Short mmCIF file of C-alpha atoms in Angstrom, two decimals:
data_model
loop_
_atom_site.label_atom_id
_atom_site.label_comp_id
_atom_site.label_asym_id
_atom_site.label_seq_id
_atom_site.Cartn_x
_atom_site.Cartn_y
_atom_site.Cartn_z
CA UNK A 6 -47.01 17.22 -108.16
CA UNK A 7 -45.60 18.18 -104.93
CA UNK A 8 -42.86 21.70 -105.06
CA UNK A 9 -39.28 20.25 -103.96
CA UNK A 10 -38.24 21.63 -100.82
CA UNK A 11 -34.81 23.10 -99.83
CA UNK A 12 -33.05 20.87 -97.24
CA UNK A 13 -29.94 22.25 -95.09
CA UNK A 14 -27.90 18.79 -94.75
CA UNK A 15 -26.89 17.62 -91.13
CA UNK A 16 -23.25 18.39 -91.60
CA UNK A 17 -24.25 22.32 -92.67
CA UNK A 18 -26.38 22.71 -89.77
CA UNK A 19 -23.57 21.76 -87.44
CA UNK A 20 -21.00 23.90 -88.47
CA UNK A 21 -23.72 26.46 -88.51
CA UNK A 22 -24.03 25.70 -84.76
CA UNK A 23 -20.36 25.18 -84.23
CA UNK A 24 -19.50 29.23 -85.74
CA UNK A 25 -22.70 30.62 -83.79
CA UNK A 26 -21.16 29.09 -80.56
CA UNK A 27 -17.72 30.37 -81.81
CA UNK A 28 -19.26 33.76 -81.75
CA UNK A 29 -21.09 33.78 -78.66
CA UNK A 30 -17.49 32.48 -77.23
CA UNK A 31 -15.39 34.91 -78.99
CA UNK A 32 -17.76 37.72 -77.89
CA UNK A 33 -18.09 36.86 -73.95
CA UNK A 34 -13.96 36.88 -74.09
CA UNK A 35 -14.17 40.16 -75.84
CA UNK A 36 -16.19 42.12 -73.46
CA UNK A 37 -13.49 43.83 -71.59
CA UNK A 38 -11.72 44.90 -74.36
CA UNK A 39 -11.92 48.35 -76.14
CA UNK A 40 -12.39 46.11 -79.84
CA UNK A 41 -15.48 44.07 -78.85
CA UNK A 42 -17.81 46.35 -81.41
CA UNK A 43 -15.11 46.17 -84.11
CA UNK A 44 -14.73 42.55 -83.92
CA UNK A 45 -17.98 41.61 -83.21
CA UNK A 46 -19.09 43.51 -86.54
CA UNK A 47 -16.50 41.53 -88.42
CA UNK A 48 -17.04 38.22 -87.11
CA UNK A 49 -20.91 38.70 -88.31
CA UNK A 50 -20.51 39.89 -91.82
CA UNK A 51 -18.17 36.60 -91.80
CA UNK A 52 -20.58 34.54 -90.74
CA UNK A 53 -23.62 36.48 -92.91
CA UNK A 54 -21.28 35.88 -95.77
CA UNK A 55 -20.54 32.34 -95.10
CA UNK A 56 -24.24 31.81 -94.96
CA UNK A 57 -25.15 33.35 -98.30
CA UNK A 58 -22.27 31.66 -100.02
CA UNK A 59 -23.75 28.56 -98.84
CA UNK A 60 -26.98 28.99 -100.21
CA UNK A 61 -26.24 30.34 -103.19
CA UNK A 62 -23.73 26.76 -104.07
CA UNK A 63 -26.57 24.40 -102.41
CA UNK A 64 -29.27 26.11 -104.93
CA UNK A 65 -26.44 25.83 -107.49
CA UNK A 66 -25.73 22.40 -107.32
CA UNK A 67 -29.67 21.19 -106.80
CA UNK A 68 -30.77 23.51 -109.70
CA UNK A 69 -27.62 21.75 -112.28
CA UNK A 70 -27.99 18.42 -110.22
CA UNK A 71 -31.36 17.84 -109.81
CA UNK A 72 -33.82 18.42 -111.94
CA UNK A 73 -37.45 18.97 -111.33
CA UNK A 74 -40.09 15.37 -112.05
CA UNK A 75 -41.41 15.96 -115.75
CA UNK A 76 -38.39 18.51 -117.13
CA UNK A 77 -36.89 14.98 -118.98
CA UNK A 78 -40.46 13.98 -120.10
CA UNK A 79 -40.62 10.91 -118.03
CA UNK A 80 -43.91 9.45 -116.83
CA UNK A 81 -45.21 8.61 -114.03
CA UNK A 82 -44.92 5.13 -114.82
CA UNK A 83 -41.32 4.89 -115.28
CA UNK A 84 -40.55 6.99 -112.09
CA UNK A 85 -42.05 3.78 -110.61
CA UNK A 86 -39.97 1.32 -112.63
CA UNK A 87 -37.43 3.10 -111.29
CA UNK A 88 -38.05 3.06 -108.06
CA UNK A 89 -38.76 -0.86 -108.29
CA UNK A 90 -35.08 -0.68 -109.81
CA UNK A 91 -33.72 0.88 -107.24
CA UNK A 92 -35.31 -0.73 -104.27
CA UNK A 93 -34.34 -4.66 -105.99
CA UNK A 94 -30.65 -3.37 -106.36
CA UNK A 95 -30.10 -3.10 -102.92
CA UNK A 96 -30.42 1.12 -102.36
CA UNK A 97 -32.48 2.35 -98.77
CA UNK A 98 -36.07 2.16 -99.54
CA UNK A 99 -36.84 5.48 -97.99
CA UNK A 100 -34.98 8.62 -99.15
CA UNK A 101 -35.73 12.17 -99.55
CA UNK A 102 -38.34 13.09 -101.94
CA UNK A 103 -35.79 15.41 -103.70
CA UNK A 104 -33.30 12.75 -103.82
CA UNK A 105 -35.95 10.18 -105.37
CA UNK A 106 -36.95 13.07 -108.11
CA UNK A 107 -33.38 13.52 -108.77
CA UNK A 108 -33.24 9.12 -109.24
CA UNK A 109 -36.45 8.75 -111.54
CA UNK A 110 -35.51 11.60 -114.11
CA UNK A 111 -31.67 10.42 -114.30
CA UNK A 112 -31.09 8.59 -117.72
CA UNK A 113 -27.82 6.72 -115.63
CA UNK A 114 -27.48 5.64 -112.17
CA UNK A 115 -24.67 7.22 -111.90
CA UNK A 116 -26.10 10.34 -110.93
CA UNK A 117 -27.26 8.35 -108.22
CA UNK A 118 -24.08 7.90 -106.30
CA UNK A 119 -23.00 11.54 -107.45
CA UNK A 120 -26.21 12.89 -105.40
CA UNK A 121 -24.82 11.06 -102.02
CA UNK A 122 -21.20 11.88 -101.96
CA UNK A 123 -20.71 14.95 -103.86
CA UNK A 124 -23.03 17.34 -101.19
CA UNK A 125 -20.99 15.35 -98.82
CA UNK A 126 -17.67 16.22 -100.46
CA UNK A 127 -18.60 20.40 -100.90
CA UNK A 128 -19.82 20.14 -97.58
CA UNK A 129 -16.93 19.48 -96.19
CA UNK A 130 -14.61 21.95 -98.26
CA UNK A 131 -16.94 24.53 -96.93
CA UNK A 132 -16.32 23.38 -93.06
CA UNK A 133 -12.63 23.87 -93.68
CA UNK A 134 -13.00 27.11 -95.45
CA UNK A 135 -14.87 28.56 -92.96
CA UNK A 136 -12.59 27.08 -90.09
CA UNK A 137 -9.67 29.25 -92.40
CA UNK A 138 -11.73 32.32 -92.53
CA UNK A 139 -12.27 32.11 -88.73
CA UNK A 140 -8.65 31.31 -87.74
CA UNK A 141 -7.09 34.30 -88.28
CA UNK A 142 -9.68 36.58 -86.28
CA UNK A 143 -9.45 34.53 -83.50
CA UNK A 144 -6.00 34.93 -83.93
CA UNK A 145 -6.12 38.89 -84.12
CA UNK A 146 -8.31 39.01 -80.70
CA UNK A 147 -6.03 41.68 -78.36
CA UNK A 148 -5.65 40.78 -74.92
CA UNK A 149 -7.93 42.09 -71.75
CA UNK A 150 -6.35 45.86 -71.39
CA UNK A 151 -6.51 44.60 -67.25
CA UNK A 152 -3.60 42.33 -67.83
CA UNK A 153 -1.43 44.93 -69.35
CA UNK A 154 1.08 46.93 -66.63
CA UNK A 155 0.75 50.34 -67.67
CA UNK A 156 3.38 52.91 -66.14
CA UNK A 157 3.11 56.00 -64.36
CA UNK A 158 4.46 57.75 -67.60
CA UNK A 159 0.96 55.92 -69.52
CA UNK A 160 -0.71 56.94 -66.57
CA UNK A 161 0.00 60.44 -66.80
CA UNK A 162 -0.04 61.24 -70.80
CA UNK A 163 -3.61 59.82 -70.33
CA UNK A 164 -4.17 62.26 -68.03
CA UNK A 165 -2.73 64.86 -69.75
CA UNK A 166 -4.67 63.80 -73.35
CA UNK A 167 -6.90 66.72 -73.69
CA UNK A 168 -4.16 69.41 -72.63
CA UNK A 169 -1.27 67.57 -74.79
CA UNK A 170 -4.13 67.29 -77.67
CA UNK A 171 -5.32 70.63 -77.53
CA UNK A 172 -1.87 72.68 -77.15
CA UNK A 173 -0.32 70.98 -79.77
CA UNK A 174 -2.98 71.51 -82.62
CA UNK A 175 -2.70 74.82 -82.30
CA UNK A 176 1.10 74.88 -81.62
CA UNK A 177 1.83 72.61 -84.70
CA UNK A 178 -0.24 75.03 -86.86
CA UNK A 179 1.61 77.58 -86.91
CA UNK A 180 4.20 76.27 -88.74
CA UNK A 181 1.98 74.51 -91.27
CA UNK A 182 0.13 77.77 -91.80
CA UNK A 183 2.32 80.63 -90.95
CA UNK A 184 6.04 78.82 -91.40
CA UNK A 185 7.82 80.52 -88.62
CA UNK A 186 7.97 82.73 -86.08
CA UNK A 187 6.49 86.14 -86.67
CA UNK A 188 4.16 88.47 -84.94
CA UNK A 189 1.16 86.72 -86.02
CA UNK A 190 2.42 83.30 -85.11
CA UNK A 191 3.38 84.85 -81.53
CA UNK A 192 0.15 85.56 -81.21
CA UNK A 193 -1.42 82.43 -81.90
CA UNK A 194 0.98 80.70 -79.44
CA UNK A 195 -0.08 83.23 -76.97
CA UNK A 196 -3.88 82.10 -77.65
CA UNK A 197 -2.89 78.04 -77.29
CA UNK A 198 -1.07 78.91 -73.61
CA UNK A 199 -3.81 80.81 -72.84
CA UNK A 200 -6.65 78.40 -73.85
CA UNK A 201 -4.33 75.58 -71.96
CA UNK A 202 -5.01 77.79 -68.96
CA UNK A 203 -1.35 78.41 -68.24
CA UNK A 204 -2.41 82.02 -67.24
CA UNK A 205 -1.82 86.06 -68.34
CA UNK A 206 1.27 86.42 -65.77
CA UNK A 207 2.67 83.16 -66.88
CA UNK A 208 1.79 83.28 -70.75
CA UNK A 209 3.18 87.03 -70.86
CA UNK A 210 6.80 85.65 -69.63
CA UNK A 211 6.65 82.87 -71.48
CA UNK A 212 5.84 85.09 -74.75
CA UNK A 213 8.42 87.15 -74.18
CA UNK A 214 10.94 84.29 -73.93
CA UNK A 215 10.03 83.43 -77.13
CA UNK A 216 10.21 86.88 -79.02
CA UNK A 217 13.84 87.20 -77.42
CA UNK A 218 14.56 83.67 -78.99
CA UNK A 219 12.78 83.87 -82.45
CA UNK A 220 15.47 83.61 -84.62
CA UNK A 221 16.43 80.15 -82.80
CA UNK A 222 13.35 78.55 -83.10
CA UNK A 223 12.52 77.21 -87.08
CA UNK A 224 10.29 74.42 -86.47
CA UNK A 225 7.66 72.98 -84.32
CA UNK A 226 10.52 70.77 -82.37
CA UNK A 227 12.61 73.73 -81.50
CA UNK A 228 9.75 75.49 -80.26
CA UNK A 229 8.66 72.56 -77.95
CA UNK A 230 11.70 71.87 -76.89
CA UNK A 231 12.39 75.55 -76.18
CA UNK A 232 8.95 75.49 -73.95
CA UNK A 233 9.75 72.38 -71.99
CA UNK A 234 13.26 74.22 -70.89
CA UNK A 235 10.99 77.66 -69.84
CA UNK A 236 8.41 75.72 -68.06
CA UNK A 237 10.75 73.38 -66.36
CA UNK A 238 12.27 76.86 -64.27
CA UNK A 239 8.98 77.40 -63.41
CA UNK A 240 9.11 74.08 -61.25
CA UNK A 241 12.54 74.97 -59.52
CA UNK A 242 10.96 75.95 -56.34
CA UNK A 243 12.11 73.11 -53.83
CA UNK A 244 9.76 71.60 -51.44
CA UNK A 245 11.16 71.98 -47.59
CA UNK A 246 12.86 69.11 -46.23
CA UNK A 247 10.85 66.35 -44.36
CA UNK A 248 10.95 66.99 -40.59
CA UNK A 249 12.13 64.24 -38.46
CA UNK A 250 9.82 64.97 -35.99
CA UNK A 251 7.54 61.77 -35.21
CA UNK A 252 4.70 62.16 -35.55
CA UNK A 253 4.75 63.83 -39.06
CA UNK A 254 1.49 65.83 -39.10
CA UNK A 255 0.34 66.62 -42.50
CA UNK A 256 -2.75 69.14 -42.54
CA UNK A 257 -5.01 68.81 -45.56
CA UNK A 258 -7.26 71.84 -46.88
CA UNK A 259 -9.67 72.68 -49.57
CA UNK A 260 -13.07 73.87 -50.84
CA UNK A 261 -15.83 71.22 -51.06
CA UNK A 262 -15.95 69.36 -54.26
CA UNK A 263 -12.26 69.16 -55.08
CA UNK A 264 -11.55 65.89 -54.33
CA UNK A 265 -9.93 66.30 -50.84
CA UNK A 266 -11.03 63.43 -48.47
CA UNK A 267 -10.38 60.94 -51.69
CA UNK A 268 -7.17 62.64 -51.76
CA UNK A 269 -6.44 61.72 -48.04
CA UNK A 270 -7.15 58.21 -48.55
CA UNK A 271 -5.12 57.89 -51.26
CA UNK A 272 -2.27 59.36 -49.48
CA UNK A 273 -2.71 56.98 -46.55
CA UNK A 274 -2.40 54.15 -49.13
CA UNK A 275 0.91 55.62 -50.04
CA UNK A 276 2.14 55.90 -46.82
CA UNK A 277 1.08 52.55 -45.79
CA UNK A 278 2.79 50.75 -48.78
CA UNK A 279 6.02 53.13 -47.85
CA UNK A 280 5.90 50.82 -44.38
CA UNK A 281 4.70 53.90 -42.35
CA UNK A 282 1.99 53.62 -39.52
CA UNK A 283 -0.64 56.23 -40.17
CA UNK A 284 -3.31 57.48 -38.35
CA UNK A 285 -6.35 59.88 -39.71
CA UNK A 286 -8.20 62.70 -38.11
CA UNK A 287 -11.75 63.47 -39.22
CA UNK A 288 -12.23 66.95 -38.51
CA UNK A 289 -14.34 68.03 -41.13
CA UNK A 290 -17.02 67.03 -38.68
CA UNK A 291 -19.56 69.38 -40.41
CA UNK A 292 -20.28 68.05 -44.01
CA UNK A 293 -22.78 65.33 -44.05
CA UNK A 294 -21.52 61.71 -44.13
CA UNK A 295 -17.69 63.10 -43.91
CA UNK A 296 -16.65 61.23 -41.30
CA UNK A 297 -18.11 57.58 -42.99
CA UNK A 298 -15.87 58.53 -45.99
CA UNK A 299 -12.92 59.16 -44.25
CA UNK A 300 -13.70 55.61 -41.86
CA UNK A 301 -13.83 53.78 -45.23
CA UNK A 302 -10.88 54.73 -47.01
CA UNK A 303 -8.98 54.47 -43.71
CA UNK A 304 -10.10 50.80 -43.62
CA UNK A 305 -8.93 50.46 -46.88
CA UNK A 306 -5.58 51.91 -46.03
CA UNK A 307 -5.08 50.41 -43.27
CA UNK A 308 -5.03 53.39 -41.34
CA UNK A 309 -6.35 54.22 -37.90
CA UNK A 310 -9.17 57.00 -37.22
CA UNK A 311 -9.63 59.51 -34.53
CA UNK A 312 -13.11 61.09 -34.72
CA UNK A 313 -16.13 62.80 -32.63
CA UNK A 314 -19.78 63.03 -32.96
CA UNK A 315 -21.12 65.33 -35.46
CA UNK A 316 -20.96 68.89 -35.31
CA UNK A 317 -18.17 68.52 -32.50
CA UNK A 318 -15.39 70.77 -32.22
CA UNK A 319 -12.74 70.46 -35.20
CA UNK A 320 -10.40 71.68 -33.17
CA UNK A 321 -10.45 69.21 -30.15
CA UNK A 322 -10.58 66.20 -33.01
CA UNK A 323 -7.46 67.53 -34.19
CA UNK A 324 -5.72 68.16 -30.70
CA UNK A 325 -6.82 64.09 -30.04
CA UNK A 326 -5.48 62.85 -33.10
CA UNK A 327 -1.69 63.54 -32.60
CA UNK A 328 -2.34 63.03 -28.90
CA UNK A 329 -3.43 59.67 -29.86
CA UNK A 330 -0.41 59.53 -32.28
CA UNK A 331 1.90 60.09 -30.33
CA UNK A 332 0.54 57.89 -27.32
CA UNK A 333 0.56 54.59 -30.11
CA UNK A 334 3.88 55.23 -31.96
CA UNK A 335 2.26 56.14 -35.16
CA UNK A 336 4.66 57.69 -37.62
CA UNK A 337 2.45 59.98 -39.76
CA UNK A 338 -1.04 61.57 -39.25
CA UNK A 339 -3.25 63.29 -42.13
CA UNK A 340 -6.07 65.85 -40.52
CA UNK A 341 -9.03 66.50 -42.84
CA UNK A 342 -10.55 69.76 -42.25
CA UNK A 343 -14.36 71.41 -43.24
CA UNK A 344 -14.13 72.37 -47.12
CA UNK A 345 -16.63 75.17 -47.01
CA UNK A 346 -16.64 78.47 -49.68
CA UNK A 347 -13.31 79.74 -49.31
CA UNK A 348 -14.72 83.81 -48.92
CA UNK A 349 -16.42 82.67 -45.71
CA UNK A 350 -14.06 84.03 -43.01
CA UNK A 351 -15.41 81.68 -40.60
CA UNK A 352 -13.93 78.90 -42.37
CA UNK A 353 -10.37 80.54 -42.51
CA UNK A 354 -10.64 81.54 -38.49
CA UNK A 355 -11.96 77.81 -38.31
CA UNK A 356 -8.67 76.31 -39.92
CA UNK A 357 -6.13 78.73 -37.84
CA UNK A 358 -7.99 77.36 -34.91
CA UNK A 359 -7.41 73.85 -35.91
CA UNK A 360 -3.63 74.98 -36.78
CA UNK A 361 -3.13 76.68 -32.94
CA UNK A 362 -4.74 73.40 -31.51
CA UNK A 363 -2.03 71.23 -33.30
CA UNK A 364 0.87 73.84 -32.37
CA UNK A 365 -0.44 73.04 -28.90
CA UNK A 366 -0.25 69.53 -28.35
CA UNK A 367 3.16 69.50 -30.67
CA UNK A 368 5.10 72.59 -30.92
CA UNK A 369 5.99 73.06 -34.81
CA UNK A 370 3.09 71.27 -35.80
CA UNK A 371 1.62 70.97 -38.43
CA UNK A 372 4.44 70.04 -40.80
CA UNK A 373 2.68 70.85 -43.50
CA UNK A 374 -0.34 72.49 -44.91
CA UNK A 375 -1.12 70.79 -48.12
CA UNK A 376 -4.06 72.55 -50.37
CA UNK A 377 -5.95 70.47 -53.03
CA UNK A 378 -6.97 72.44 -55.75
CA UNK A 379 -9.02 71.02 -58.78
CA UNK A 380 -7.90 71.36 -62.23
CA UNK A 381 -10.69 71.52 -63.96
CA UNK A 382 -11.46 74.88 -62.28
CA UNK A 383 -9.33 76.89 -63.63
CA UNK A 384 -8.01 79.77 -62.75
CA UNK A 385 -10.61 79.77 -59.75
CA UNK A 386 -8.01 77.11 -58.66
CA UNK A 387 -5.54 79.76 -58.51
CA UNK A 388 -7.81 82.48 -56.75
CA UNK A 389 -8.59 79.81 -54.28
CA UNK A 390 -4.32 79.11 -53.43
CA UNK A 391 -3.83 82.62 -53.34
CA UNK A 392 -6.72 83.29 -50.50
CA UNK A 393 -5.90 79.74 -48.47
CA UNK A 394 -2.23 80.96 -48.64
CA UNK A 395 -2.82 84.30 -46.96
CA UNK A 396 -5.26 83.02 -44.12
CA UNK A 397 -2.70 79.84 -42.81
CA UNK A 398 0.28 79.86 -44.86
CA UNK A 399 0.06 76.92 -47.33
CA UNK A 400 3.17 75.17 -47.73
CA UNK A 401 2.62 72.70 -50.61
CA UNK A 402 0.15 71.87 -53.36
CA UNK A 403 -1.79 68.89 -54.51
CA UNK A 404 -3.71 69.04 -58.35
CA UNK A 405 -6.09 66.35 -58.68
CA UNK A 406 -8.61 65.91 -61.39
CA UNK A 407 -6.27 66.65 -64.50
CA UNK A 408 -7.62 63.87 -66.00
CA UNK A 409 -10.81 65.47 -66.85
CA UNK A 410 -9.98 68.98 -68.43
CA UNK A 411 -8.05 70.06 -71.30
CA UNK A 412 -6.69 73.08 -69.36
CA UNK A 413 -3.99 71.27 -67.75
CA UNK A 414 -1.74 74.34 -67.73
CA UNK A 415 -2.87 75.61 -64.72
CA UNK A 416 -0.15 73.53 -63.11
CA UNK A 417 2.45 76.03 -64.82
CA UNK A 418 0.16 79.09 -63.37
CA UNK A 419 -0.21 78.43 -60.09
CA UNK A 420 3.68 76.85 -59.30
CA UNK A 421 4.59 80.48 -61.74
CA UNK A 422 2.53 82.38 -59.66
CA UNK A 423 2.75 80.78 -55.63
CA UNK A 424 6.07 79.93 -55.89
CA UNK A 425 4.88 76.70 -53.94
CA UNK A 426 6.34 73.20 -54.53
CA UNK A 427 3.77 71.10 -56.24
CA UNK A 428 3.45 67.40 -54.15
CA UNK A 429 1.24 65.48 -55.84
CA UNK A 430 -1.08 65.62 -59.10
CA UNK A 431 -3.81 62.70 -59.73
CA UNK A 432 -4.81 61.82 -63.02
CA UNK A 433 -7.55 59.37 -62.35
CA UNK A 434 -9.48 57.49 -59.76
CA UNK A 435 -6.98 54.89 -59.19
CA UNK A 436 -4.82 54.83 -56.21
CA UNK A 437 -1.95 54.43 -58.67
CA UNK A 438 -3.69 57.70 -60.62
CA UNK A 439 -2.19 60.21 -57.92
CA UNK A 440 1.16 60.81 -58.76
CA UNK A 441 3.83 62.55 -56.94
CA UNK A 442 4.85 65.03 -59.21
CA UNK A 443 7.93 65.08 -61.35
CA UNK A 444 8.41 68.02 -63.36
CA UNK A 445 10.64 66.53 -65.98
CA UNK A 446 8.30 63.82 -66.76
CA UNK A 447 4.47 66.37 -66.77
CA UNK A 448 6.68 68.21 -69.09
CA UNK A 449 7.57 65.47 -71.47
CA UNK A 450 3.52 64.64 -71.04
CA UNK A 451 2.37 67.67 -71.66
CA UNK A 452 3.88 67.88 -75.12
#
């Protein structure tokens, strides 16, 4: 006697079909978004589920429903009587063999009509159950983090994660260990400024600060709000006033590796969207594939290019650049310059060169001497402003890379410790992601 097989019906194996396409859907829409393994996990132990449940009620029903040929002790003979029955009343002469077991070992025929509409019935309660379990996770899918605006102040406590993370673990814990203020908890707040990369000079007046002002401070909001105040006189040094001689010539230094000819572009981008005309000079003309960088970004900006051949004179590039500036109208004009190890004095007598040549085509020129410094250095970062400072007399400061180090309290340091105004800070590769800095607001992101 032949073993009854298992059957999916037609209906089940669409709406099968249907939630696999659902998923496929649901999981192409879902690959921008920062959910797609969380969701995509719970949409399959839905469906896994869904398929189980089904099984388990199809085997269910046949195994109550349907009974195997010879469990009612009728013959072979009367399975054919019955078939004769069944095929004189009027019923489809060919229909599964389960279904015709399930019509020669019924003692009724009403069994009969039971087997053809209840499977239809359950299967569709199951179709709208599992449209109802689907429903609400389609519901819950977030939108594409692309479409969101996200502000300069998002921007920049992303930046700032790691620092913000790191200082306040170790500022919050010593209230929940110590309770207060005492000389062990000085010491530990000494070790989170420290590890932040704030620096000794910095840390040591800051520390002090707070010992003259431990009786004030109680609990973990007095003492950050007590910080903020301290660091925010740190950032009181005033940048010098714009000059309003056209062209503005902005001279951009800084060690290989830091960022510095991304920086430029952005900067033209900036000055572009501000409505100014902007021109760039590519006077690094020593580091390999400089001058292509520089070309590209400037198309991006929008901004014209004056450069040489390679290994020409940085100098004379320099000298043609506000020449040609001034010749075409153009309102602002950004020099790159060679990036080289900053204890090569070459380099230095290279860049005062470059300075003199500018001086000589426009008197007072440059404007200003802008060094980019990279965070995640350190306090390298600092030894590197202090040496650049001595050899041309930086007058401003650009941070970039914050994004990617959990010291971001080197900003503190080296404004504490230059006295220099602090321009710009970028906090990612967008253009957006370099920020002109405002002190009130790094504060408020760095706790």
């Amino acid at each position: 006697m032949p073993r009854m097989r298992m059957q999916i019906p037609v209906k089940v194996q669409t709406m099968l079909q249907r939630l696999f396409e659902f998923y496929l859907e649901l999981r192409q829409t879902l690959l921008a978004s920062d959910w797609i393994e969380e969701i995509a996990g719970a949409l399959l132990v839905i469906l896994l589920l869904i398929l189980l449940t089904l099984r388990i009620r199809r085997r269910r029903a046949r195994l109550s429903d349907i009974p195997f040929p010879g469990e009612t002790g009728v013959s072979d003979e009367t399975e054919a009587e019955t078939d004769t029955e069944a095929a004189e009343a009027g019923l489809e002469p060919e229909i599964a063999p389960d279904a015709q077991a399930g019509a020669a070992s019924a003692p009724k025929p009403e069994p009969e009509a039971g087997l053809a509409i209840e499977p239809e019935e359950e299967e569709e309660e199951e179709e709208e159950e599992a449209q109802t379990a689907s429903a609400p996770e389609e519901a819950e899918v977030p939108p594409a983090p692309a479409a969101e605006p996200v502000s300069l102040m998002d921007r920049l406590k992303s930046g700032l994660g790691k620092t913000r993370k790191s200082l306040t673990h170790q500022l919050e814990r010593v209230f929940t260990e110590k309770g207060g203020i005492d000389e062990e908890a000085i010491e530990d707040i000494e070790e989170a400024l420290i590890t932040a990369d704030v620096g000794i000079e910095t840390t040591t007046a800051l520390i002090g600060k707070i010992e003259e002002n431990a009786s004030r401070i109680s609990s973990i909001d007095e003492l950050r709000t007590f910080l903020k105040q301290e660091i925010l006189k740190v950032f009181e040094t005033g940048a010098p006033a714009p000059s309003p001689d056209k062209p503005h010539v902005v001279m951009v230094v800084g060690v290989n590796g830091v960022g510095k000819t991304t920086t430029i572009g952005k900067l033209a981008s900036k000055y572009r969207a501000e409505g100014a005309s902007v021109l760039l000079g590519a006077a690094d003309t020593f580091r390999a594939a400089a001058v292509e960088q520089l070309s590209i970004w400037g198309e991006r900006a929008g901004a014209q290019i004056v450069k040489h051949r390679e290994n020409a004179d940085p100098a004379a590039v320099a000298y043609d650049a506000v020449e040609a500036a001034e010749s075409r109208g153009i309102e602002r004009v950004i020099i790159d310059t060679a990036g080289r190890l900053h204890t090569k004095v070459n380099l230095m007598e290279q860049l005062k060169k470059i300075k003199r040549s500018i001086d000589k085509k426009m008197p007072g020129a440059p404007h200003e001497v802008l060094l980019v410094l990279d965070a995640t250095t350190g306090q390298n970062a600092l030894s590197q402003a202090k040496l650049f400072h001595e050899g041309i007399g930086v007058t401003g400061l650009i941070l970039t890379k914050l994004d990617g180090t959990a010291k971001g309290g080197i900003v503190v340091g080296i404004c504490n410790t230059m006295k220099l105004p602090l321009h710009y800070i970028g906090v990612g590769e967008a253009i957006e992601d370099l920020q002109p800095f405002d002190p009130k607001r790094f504060v408020d992101a760095l706790f």
